[in-house]
Amino acid sequence: TTTAYSVIADELARRTYNESGDYVITPFDVSVKESLNNNKGNNGIFNVGQFTYGGSTPSDSLAIYQISPGKAFVRGYEVETISSTFLDVEKPRTVKTLENQSIEYNTGPTLSLNRVFGSPTIGIGNTYVLSLRNERVGTSQTTAPGKEIGVARVYDFRLESGSYSTSNTNL
């Protein structure tokens, strides 16, 4: 039903939105929770036999979005909640498998080296580091020359130009 008050409220909301747009006074924080408590530390909200706030049966395939109290102006109208809101959400369970596919992986800047002896241990998920020195490789292949000026993790190592050469044919 349209009343004189609702017409005034709509006009004030329109002007507020035109002047300020949408904005938040007190943020609505969102956290994702397990719906079913497995009693093993997953911190699920509901036990077997209970129902969620949305009326669903808690399960491993159901998550709960907990939205904290907050206040905002949306399209010029004041929106405020004074307690948390809980929304039931189905967890995505669709799986697509791709085999023998390359994945572009960008970790940041690259470093070009020359006169490399040996090969670093490479890969993701390891803790190996490579010592970066302030002098070129000297005559000894067992003792690193100069002073260490940094360390790096190596994710890829390949020859870009030139050719491999070695005096040891047993390698």
Tab-separated table of C-alpha atoms in Angstrom, residues 3-4 16 27 50 60 68 95 100 105 108 119 128-129 137 148 150-151 158 166 171:
chain	number	residue	atom	x	y	z
A	3	THR	CA	1.018	6.051	1.729
A	4	ALA	CA	2.195	9.642	1.935
A	16	THR	CA	20.405	9.607	-0.644
A	27	PRO	CA	30.725	-4.068	7.819
A	50	GLN	CA	19.098	-31.087	14.382
A	60	ASP	CA	28.958	-33.047	4.840
A	68	SER	CA	27.714	-10.869	11.195
A	95	VAL	CA	35.012	-32.394	-10.490
A	100	ASN	CA	48.742	-34.163	-19.410
A	105	TYR	CA	52.775	-20.753	-13.201
A	108	GLY	CA	57.490	-13.356	-10.272
A	119	SER	CA	71.951	-28.528	-10.978
A	128	TYR	CA	65.745	-26.208	-0.734
A	129	VAL	CA	67.418	-22.884	-1.429
A	137	VAL	CA	82.707	-19.708	-9.840
A	148	GLU	CA	76.539	-15.071	0.016
A	150	GLY	CA	71.034	-13.858	-1.083
A	151	VAL	CA	69.138	-17.090	-1.471
A	158	ARG	CA	66.536	-24.887	-18.246
A	166	THR	CA	81.180	-31.617	-20.130
A	171	LEU	CA	77.340	-38.233	-16.784
